[in-house]
Amino acid sequence: FINILSKHPSIMSSSTAPLGEALDGILARLAQLEAKAGIKGPPPPAPTTTTTTTSSSSTPSSSSSSSGFVTAYDAYLSSVLPPFSSACSALSPSLSVLSSSLSSAWSAQRTFLEAASRATKPTDNAKLQPFFQPYMEAKKAIPNDRDEFENHRKAVGEMFGMLQWIMISPKPVDYLADMSGAVDFWTNKIRVAHKKTGPLHVSFCDALKDVQKGLVAYVKEHHMPGVSYKMNGGVDLADAASASPSSAPAPVAAAKASAPAPAPRAGGGGGSLLAELSKKSTGDSAATGLKKVTKEQQTWRKEFSGGSGSSVVSASKSAPKKAAPAKSLGPPVFEFKDQGMKWVVECQTSSSNPNGVLTVNVTDPRHQVYIYKCDGATIDIKGKCKGVVVDTATKCNILCDTVISALEVVNGKRLKLQVRGVCPSVAIDKTDGCLTYLSAEAAPATTFVTSKSSEMNVSWPDKDGEYQEKAIPEQFQHKLDVEKGTISSEISDLYSH
């Protein structure tokens, strides 16, 4: 219609002039929106004889884009690793092991990304475990010396935790932000200690910070919802890791070559708008073939009489919901660290140990036990120890003998604790669901300190050997004494029985 008006201006009369001005305004606004969105107008129609050539020429570009995030990762490595290596060498020759270990681990992640570019997303995170082995070996190469560079080594050691972002989906960027805080804790100590006296130490922190920021920016750009595995035609992750980039399966390559090229996206403008409108009159629109829904078939109307409409609704309601994906904990860790004389138990589950029980044999009462991010595990601590800390554990059973200082629980859910010996104090913080079993010897000597927790219970044997169970109060009554300027607190009547 617009083309007719433009070619035959004599048709424009006083009655059609406002219509022409309105259409011109619409075209102008559409052009502005296309310019802001970066949409180009429709390309000129290509001859039919060149359709096959265009389709075949588009195949290499699509195949080369599949490893685009690997190329971006190479650019990231080349921009951050050399400056960090130079900062380590300038600070001390003994720190060259930090740069080599970090470079080895970050290069090992490139191997995973290259395999991911050719593989489909694995259904189980257990298939990612082989890719963590180079990270652990590189981390073990960092010495545990206690000297002026102790905080430097700790900062680099925390960096290895960032490599576990490949197991997080969705939003691995949030996980990287949390891990960056752990690294910044040690680098901030270095900055405070050498702010005025050691510029090389500050340069070391700056170079390490660039490695952090670069990884966050890379993941945010290329892997925002998770690792960008190959959507179609991918192979198994293990096969992709063992195969070289040039040895792609022939059927997949043939399927790509035979696939037709996607039709060019139509640009905006009045021509495309009127073309879509004209499809409705010719019967070629997306709504062609759909049946008209009468009032008797619309479930929200009072005229609804059941029939075929009700069966559709019931079918949609009865469809089962997809199960939520299991949370990834990371590789299980069980080791003793001389520094701090501490047993470290991390990411343990019911299936990570024989018979589902992990036994910690404490041989020195000065040893501590630190349990972190375990799920469904049973951990048996045998022997007298200095203290036990349970952090971010879910559905775990913790058994211990005598604890000299305290048994601390934080950020836990549905935990069971058992003290077979003596424990002077049990601290429970930010925990939902905690049942503590005390021995006859520990019951009269144990005190509980709780905060921001719920569903806490304690069980102990009476004189007859039968176990009694009581709830630890969560509700209190507070009264303000205006004259004395004090507040008195009493346990709620709910716990009076």
PDB file of C-alpha atoms in Angstrom, residues 71-284:
ATOM      1  CA  THR A  71      39.774 -18.900  21.701  1.00  0.00           C
ATOM      2  CA  ALA A  72      38.491 -16.316  24.158  1.00  0.00           C
ATOM      3  CA  TYR A  73      39.952 -18.357  27.023  1.00  0.00           C
ATOM      4  CA  ASP A  74      43.347 -18.412  25.259  1.00  0.00           C
ATOM      5  CA  ALA A  75      43.205 -14.637  24.987  1.00  0.00           C
ATOM      6  CA  TYR A  76      42.364 -14.412  28.683  1.00  0.00           C
ATOM      7  CA  LEU A  77      45.324 -16.644  29.651  1.00  0.00           C
ATOM      8  CA  SER A  78      47.778 -14.694  27.498  1.00  0.00           C
ATOM      9  CA  SER A  79      46.665 -11.422  29.093  1.00  0.00           C
ATOM     10  CA  VAL A  80      46.859 -12.397  32.795  1.00  0.00           C
ATOM     11  CA  LEU A  81      49.367 -15.239  33.261  1.00  0.00           C
ATOM     12  CA  PRO A  82      52.558 -13.498  32.013  1.00  0.00           C
ATOM     13  CA  PRO A  83      52.052 -10.430  34.267  1.00  0.00           C
ATOM     14  CA  PHE A  84      51.431 -12.678  37.263  1.00  0.00           C
ATOM     15  CA  SER A  85      54.547 -14.726  36.506  1.00  0.00           C
ATOM     16  CA  SER A  86      56.581 -11.522  36.248  1.00  0.00           C
ATOM     17  CA  ALA A  87      55.202 -10.271  39.567  1.00  0.00           C
ATOM     18  CA  CYS A  88      56.172 -13.530  41.292  1.00  0.00           C
ATOM     19  CA  SER A  89      59.690 -13.488  39.840  1.00  0.00           C
ATOM     20  CA  ALA A  90      60.197  -9.847  40.757  1.00  0.00           C
ATOM     21  CA  LEU A  91      59.102 -10.450  44.344  1.00  0.00           C
ATOM     22  CA  SER A  92      61.185 -13.584  45.027  1.00  0.00           C
ATOM     23  CA  PRO A  93      62.583 -16.489  43.001  1.00  0.00           C
ATOM     24  CA  SER A  94      61.000 -18.865  45.525  1.00  0.00           C
ATOM     25  CA  LEU A  95      57.545 -17.748  44.343  1.00  0.00           C
ATOM     26  CA  SER A  96      58.067 -19.107  40.843  1.00  0.00           C
ATOM     27  CA  VAL A  97      56.305 -22.270  42.028  1.00  0.00           C
ATOM     28  CA  LEU A  98      53.140 -20.188  42.536  1.00  0.00           C
ATOM     29  CA  SER A  99      53.098 -18.944  38.960  1.00  0.00           C
ATOM     30  CA  SER A 100      53.920 -22.387  37.548  1.00  0.00           C
ATOM     31  CA  SER A 101      51.213 -24.102  39.635  1.00  0.00           C
ATOM     32  CA  LEU A 102      48.607 -21.504  38.730  1.00  0.00           C
ATOM     33  CA  SER A 103      49.535 -21.654  35.042  1.00  0.00           C
ATOM     34  CA  SER A 104      49.387 -25.451  35.075  1.00  0.00           C
ATOM     35  CA  ALA A 105      45.909 -25.522  36.636  1.00  0.00           C
ATOM     36  CA  TRP A 106      44.494 -22.781  34.414  1.00  0.00           C
ATOM     37  CA  SER A 107      45.921 -24.487  31.315  1.00  0.00           C
ATOM     38  CA  ALA A 108      44.345 -27.758  32.445  1.00  0.00           C
ATOM     39  CA  GLN A 109      40.975 -26.028  32.503  1.00  0.00           C
ATOM     40  CA  ARG A 110      41.524 -25.091  28.867  1.00  0.00           C
ATOM     41  CA  THR A 111      41.691 -28.820  28.120  1.00  0.00           C
ATOM     42  CA  PHE A 112      38.273 -29.230  29.702  1.00  0.00           C
ATOM     43  CA  LEU A 113      36.796 -26.278  27.798  1.00  0.00           C
ATOM     44  CA  GLU A 114      38.128 -27.634  24.523  1.00  0.00           C
ATOM     45  CA  ALA A 115      36.474 -30.983  25.253  1.00  0.00           C
ATOM     46  CA  ALA A 116      33.242 -29.251  26.311  1.00  0.00           C
ATOM     47  CA  SER A 117      33.075 -27.424  22.983  1.00  0.00           C
ATOM     48  CA  ARG A 118      32.657 -30.803  21.267  1.00  0.00           C
ATOM     49  CA  ALA A 119      30.662 -32.672  23.914  1.00  0.00           C
ATOM     50  CA  THR A 120      27.091 -32.706  25.135  1.00  0.00           C
ATOM     51  CA  LYS A 121      26.330 -31.730  28.728  1.00  0.00           C
ATOM     52  CA  PRO A 122      26.926 -34.720  31.041  1.00  0.00           C
ATOM     53  CA  THR A 123      23.975 -35.900  33.100  1.00  0.00           C
ATOM     54  CA  ASP A 124      26.178 -36.554  36.143  1.00  0.00           C
ATOM     55  CA  ASN A 125      28.853 -34.252  37.567  1.00  0.00           C
ATOM     56  CA  ALA A 126      30.874 -37.351  38.436  1.00  0.00           C
ATOM     57  CA  LYS A 127      32.112 -37.312  34.830  1.00  0.00           C
ATOM     58  CA  LEU A 128      33.901 -34.041  35.637  1.00  0.00           C
ATOM     59  CA  GLN A 129      36.064 -35.617  38.341  1.00  0.00           C
ATOM     60  CA  PRO A 130      38.952 -36.617  36.004  1.00  0.00           C
ATOM     61  CA  PHE A 131      39.349 -32.968  35.007  1.00  0.00           C
ATOM     62  CA  PHE A 132      39.934 -31.953  38.646  1.00  0.00           C
ATOM     63  CA  GLN A 133      42.962 -34.222  39.047  1.00  0.00           C
ATOM     64  CA  PRO A 134      45.400 -31.760  37.381  1.00  0.00           C
ATOM     65  CA  TYR A 135      44.077 -28.987  39.653  1.00  0.00           C
ATOM     66  CA  MET A 136      44.773 -31.028  42.782  1.00  0.00           C
ATOM     67  CA  GLU A 137      48.258 -32.005  41.611  1.00  0.00           C
ATOM     68  CA  ALA A 138      49.117 -28.398  40.836  1.00  0.00           C
ATOM     69  CA  LYS A 139      47.877 -27.290  44.264  1.00  0.00           C
ATOM     70  CA  LYS A 140      49.950 -29.955  46.036  1.00  0.00           C
ATOM     71  CA  ALA A 141      53.078 -28.486  44.440  1.00  0.00           C
ATOM     72  CA  ILE A 142      52.694 -25.321  46.547  1.00  0.00           C
ATOM     73  CA  PRO A 143      54.824 -25.665  49.707  1.00  0.00           C
ATOM     74  CA  ASN A 144      53.414 -25.113  53.187  1.00  0.00           C
ATOM     75  CA  ASP A 145      56.311 -23.032  54.515  1.00  0.00           C
ATOM     76  CA  ARG A 146      55.730 -20.475  57.254  1.00  0.00           C
ATOM     77  CA  ASP A 147      57.718 -17.422  56.225  1.00  0.00           C
ATOM     78  CA  GLU A 148      57.091 -13.904  54.983  1.00  0.00           C
ATOM     79  CA  PHE A 149      55.311 -15.287  51.887  1.00  0.00           C
ATOM     80  CA  GLU A 150      52.871 -17.478  53.806  1.00  0.00           C
ATOM     81  CA  ASN A 151      49.877 -15.248  52.973  1.00  0.00           C
ATOM     82  CA  HIS A 152      50.915 -15.183  49.309  1.00  0.00           C
ATOM     83  CA  ARG A 153      50.741 -18.973  49.141  1.00  0.00           C
ATOM     84  CA  LYS A 154      47.398 -19.044  50.926  1.00  0.00           C
ATOM     85  CA  ALA A 155      45.962 -16.520  48.476  1.00  0.00           C
ATOM     86  CA  VAL A 156      47.046 -18.609  45.487  1.00  0.00           C
ATOM     87  CA  GLY A 157      45.777 -21.759  47.202  1.00  0.00           C
ATOM     88  CA  GLU A 158      42.299 -20.229  47.479  1.00  0.00           C
ATOM     89  CA  MET A 159      42.403 -19.445  43.751  1.00  0.00           C
ATOM     90  CA  PHE A 160      42.147 -23.147  42.896  1.00  0.00           C
ATOM     91  CA  GLY A 161      38.643 -23.223  44.331  1.00  0.00           C
ATOM     92  CA  MET A 162      37.514 -20.879  41.542  1.00  0.00           C
ATOM     93  CA  LEU A 163      38.129 -23.610  38.969  1.00  0.00           C
ATOM     94  CA  GLN A 164      35.131 -25.519  40.304  1.00  0.00           C
ATOM     95  CA  TRP A 165      32.795 -23.085  38.538  1.00  0.00           C
ATOM     96  CA  ILE A 166      32.406 -25.676  35.785  1.00  0.00           C
ATOM     97  CA  MET A 167      30.199 -27.712  38.156  1.00  0.00           C
ATOM     98  CA  ILE A 168      27.860 -24.824  38.967  1.00  0.00           C
ATOM     99  CA  SER A 169      24.678 -24.304  36.953  1.00  0.00           C
ATOM    100  CA  PRO A 170      23.092 -21.863  36.668  1.00  0.00           C
ATOM    101  CA  LYS A 171      24.939 -18.594  37.402  1.00  0.00           C
ATOM    102  CA  PRO A 172      28.505 -19.759  38.044  1.00  0.00           C
ATOM    103  CA  VAL A 173      29.405 -16.061  38.268  1.00  0.00           C
ATOM    104  CA  ASP A 174      27.817 -15.921  41.731  1.00  0.00           C
ATOM    105  CA  TYR A 175      30.022 -18.792  42.864  1.00  0.00           C
ATOM    106  CA  LEU A 176      33.124 -17.049  41.497  1.00  0.00           C
ATOM    107  CA  ALA A 177      32.196 -13.899  43.407  1.00  0.00           C
ATOM    108  CA  ASP A 178      32.063 -15.868  46.666  1.00  0.00           C
ATOM    109  CA  MET A 179      35.402 -17.551  45.999  1.00  0.00           C
ATOM    110  CA  SER A 180      36.980 -14.203  45.123  1.00  0.00           C
ATOM    111  CA  GLY A 181      36.164 -13.057  48.633  1.00  0.00           C
ATOM    112  CA  ALA A 182      38.250 -15.896  50.074  1.00  0.00           C
ATOM    113  CA  VAL A 183      41.224 -14.854  47.925  1.00  0.00           C
ATOM    114  CA  ASP A 184      40.778 -11.173  48.795  1.00  0.00           C
ATOM    115  CA  PHE A 185      40.928 -12.054  52.501  1.00  0.00           C
ATOM    116  CA  TRP A 186      44.614 -12.980  52.170  1.00  0.00           C
ATOM    117  CA  THR A 187      45.575 -10.384  49.573  1.00  0.00           C
ATOM    118  CA  ASN A 188      44.119  -7.642  51.768  1.00  0.00           C
ATOM    119  CA  LYS A 189      46.395  -8.799  54.568  1.00  0.00           C
ATOM    120  CA  ILE A 190      49.348  -8.503  52.195  1.00  0.00           C
ATOM    121  CA  ARG A 191      48.283  -5.017  51.093  1.00  0.00           C
ATOM    122  CA  VAL A 192      47.925  -3.778  54.674  1.00  0.00           C
ATOM    123  CA  ALA A 193      51.298  -5.183  55.732  1.00  0.00           C
ATOM    124  CA  HIS A 194      53.230  -3.847  52.711  1.00  0.00           C
ATOM    125  CA  LYS A 195      51.187  -0.824  51.654  1.00  0.00           C
ATOM    126  CA  LYS A 196      54.035   1.662  52.141  1.00  0.00           C
ATOM    127  CA  THR A 197      57.128  -0.521  52.325  1.00  0.00           C
ATOM    128  CA  GLY A 198      56.659  -3.175  49.634  1.00  0.00           C
ATOM    129  CA  PRO A 199      55.360  -2.084  46.245  1.00  0.00           C
ATOM    130  CA  LEU A 200      56.306  -5.466  44.771  1.00  0.00           C
ATOM    131  CA  HIS A 201      53.931  -7.166  47.194  1.00  0.00           C
ATOM    132  CA  VAL A 202      51.144  -4.851  46.078  1.00  0.00           C
ATOM    133  CA  SER A 203      51.981  -5.602  42.432  1.00  0.00           C
ATOM    134  CA  PHE A 204      51.679  -9.304  43.230  1.00  0.00           C
ATOM    135  CA  CYS A 205      48.181  -8.715  44.655  1.00  0.00           C
ATOM    136  CA  ASP A 206      47.189  -6.608  41.639  1.00  0.00           C
ATOM    137  CA  ALA A 207      48.338  -9.302  39.189  1.00  0.00           C
ATOM    138  CA  LEU A 208      46.462 -11.991  41.128  1.00  0.00           C
ATOM    139  CA  LYS A 209      43.370  -9.792  41.180  1.00  0.00           C
ATOM    140  CA  ASP A 210      43.567  -9.457  37.384  1.00  0.00           C
ATOM    141  CA  VAL A 211      43.480 -13.262  37.100  1.00  0.00           C
ATOM    142  CA  GLN A 212      40.313 -13.274  39.230  1.00  0.00           C
ATOM    143  CA  LYS A 213      38.587 -10.456  37.349  1.00  0.00           C
ATOM    144  CA  GLY A 214      39.519 -11.911  33.972  1.00  0.00           C
ATOM    145  CA  LEU A 215      38.002 -15.292  34.837  1.00  0.00           C
ATOM    146  CA  VAL A 216      34.795 -13.692  36.127  1.00  0.00           C
ATOM    147  CA  ALA A 217      34.490 -11.560  32.969  1.00  0.00           C
ATOM    148  CA  TYR A 218      35.177 -14.573  30.736  1.00  0.00           C
ATOM    149  CA  VAL A 219      32.556 -16.758  32.431  1.00  0.00           C
ATOM    150  CA  LYS A 220      30.029 -13.918  32.449  1.00  0.00           C
ATOM    151  CA  GLU A 221      30.419 -13.437  28.697  1.00  0.00           C
ATOM    152  CA  HIS A 222      30.624 -17.032  27.481  1.00  0.00           C
ATOM    153  CA  HIS A 223      29.164 -19.285  30.208  1.00  0.00           C
ATOM    154  CA  MET A 224      26.544 -17.219  32.024  1.00  0.00           C
ATOM    155  CA  PRO A 225      24.000 -20.070  32.542  1.00  0.00           C
ATOM    156  CA  GLY A 226      26.745 -22.698  32.948  1.00  0.00           C
ATOM    157  CA  VAL A 227      29.368 -24.343  30.756  1.00  0.00           C
ATOM    158  CA  SER A 228      28.458 -23.870  27.082  1.00  0.00           C
ATOM    159  CA  TYR A 229      28.441 -27.478  25.975  1.00  0.00           C
ATOM    160  CA  LYS A 230      27.635 -28.407  22.399  1.00  0.00           C
ATOM    161  CA  MET A 231      23.875 -28.405  21.942  1.00  0.00           C
ATOM    162  CA  ASN A 232      23.528 -30.635  18.877  1.00  0.00           C
ATOM    163  CA  GLY A 233      25.734 -33.388  17.493  1.00  0.00           C
ATOM    164  CA  GLY A 234      28.040 -33.516  20.497  1.00  0.00           C
ATOM    165  CA  VAL A 235      29.853 -36.614  21.738  1.00  0.00           C
ATOM    166  CA  ASP A 236      30.405 -37.944  25.230  1.00  0.00           C
ATOM    167  CA  LEU A 237      32.672 -35.757  27.393  1.00  0.00           C
ATOM    168  CA  ALA A 238      35.197 -38.547  27.977  1.00  0.00           C
ATOM    169  CA  ASP A 239      35.415 -39.247  24.240  1.00  0.00           C
ATOM    170  CA  ALA A 240      35.809 -35.550  23.478  1.00  0.00           C
ATOM    171  CA  ALA A 241      38.661 -35.303  25.998  1.00  0.00           C
ATOM    172  CA  SER A 242      40.535 -38.229  24.477  1.00  0.00           C
ATOM    173  CA  ALA A 243      40.007 -37.114  20.865  1.00  0.00           C
ATOM    174  CA  SER A 244      41.997 -34.359  19.197  1.00  0.00           C
ATOM    175  CA  PRO A 245      40.169 -31.291  17.885  1.00  0.00           C
ATOM    176  CA  SER A 246      40.660 -32.406  14.278  1.00  0.00           C
ATOM    177  CA  SER A 247      39.184 -35.861  14.828  1.00  0.00           C
ATOM    178  CA  ALA A 248      35.526 -34.885  14.917  1.00  0.00           C
ATOM    179  CA  PRO A 249      33.060 -37.694  14.034  1.00  0.00           C
ATOM    180  CA  ALA A 250      32.388 -37.856  10.318  1.00  0.00           C
ATOM    181  CA  PRO A 251      28.575 -38.279  10.620  1.00  0.00           C
ATOM    182  CA  VAL A 252      28.313 -35.079  12.620  1.00  0.00           C
ATOM    183  CA  ALA A 253      30.357 -33.137  10.103  1.00  0.00           C
ATOM    184  CA  ALA A 254      28.321 -34.571   7.245  1.00  0.00           C
ATOM    185  CA  ALA A 255      25.082 -33.635   8.958  1.00  0.00           C
ATOM    186  CA  LYS A 256      26.298 -30.075   9.361  1.00  0.00           C
ATOM    187  CA  ALA A 257      27.342 -29.859   5.717  1.00  0.00           C
ATOM    188  CA  SER A 258      23.972 -31.129   4.477  1.00  0.00           C
ATOM    189  CA  ALA A 259      21.898 -28.903   6.767  1.00  0.00           C
ATOM    190  CA  PRO A 260      20.242 -26.027   4.911  1.00  0.00           C
ATOM    191  CA  ALA A 261      21.427 -22.541   5.683  1.00  0.00           C
ATOM    192  CA  PRO A 262      19.112 -20.603   7.990  1.00  0.00           C
ATOM    193  CA  ALA A 263      16.931 -18.074   6.258  1.00  0.00           C
ATOM    194  CA  PRO A 264      18.109 -14.497   6.716  1.00  0.00           C
ATOM    195  CA  ARG A 265      16.242 -12.673   9.427  1.00  0.00           C
ATOM    196  CA  ALA A 266      13.876 -10.199   7.909  1.00  0.00           C
ATOM    197  CA  GLY A 267      14.549  -6.653   8.816  1.00  0.00           C
ATOM    198  CA  GLY A 268      11.980  -4.199  10.007  1.00  0.00           C
ATOM    199  CA  GLY A 269      10.451  -1.346   8.129  1.00  0.00           C
ATOM    200  CA  GLY A 270       7.022  -0.889   6.653  1.00  0.00           C
ATOM    201  CA  GLY A 271       7.607  -3.567   4.006  1.00  0.00           C
ATOM    202  CA  SER A 272       8.097  -6.380   6.559  1.00  0.00           C
ATOM    203  CA  LEU A 273       5.225  -5.123   8.716  1.00  0.00           C
ATOM    204  CA  LEU A 274       2.748  -5.049   5.829  1.00  0.00           C
ATOM    205  CA  ALA A 275       4.058  -8.399   4.592  1.00  0.00           C
ATOM    206  CA  GLU A 276       3.183 -10.013   7.914  1.00  0.00           C
ATOM    207  CA  LEU A 277      -0.241  -8.373   7.871  1.00  0.00           C
ATOM    208  CA  SER A 278      -0.902  -9.588   4.354  1.00  0.00           C
ATOM    209  CA  LYS A 279      -0.209 -13.198   5.384  1.00  0.00           C
ATOM    210  CA  LYS A 280      -3.347 -13.210   7.508  1.00  0.00           C
ATOM    211  CA  SER A 281      -5.511 -12.435   4.512  1.00  0.00           C
ATOM    212  CA  THR A 282      -3.850 -15.078   2.309  1.00  0.00           C
ATOM    213  CA  GLY A 283      -3.919 -17.790   4.992  1.00  0.00           C
ATOM    214  CA  ASP A 284      -0.116 -18.153   5.376  1.00  0.00           C
TER     215      ASP A 284
END
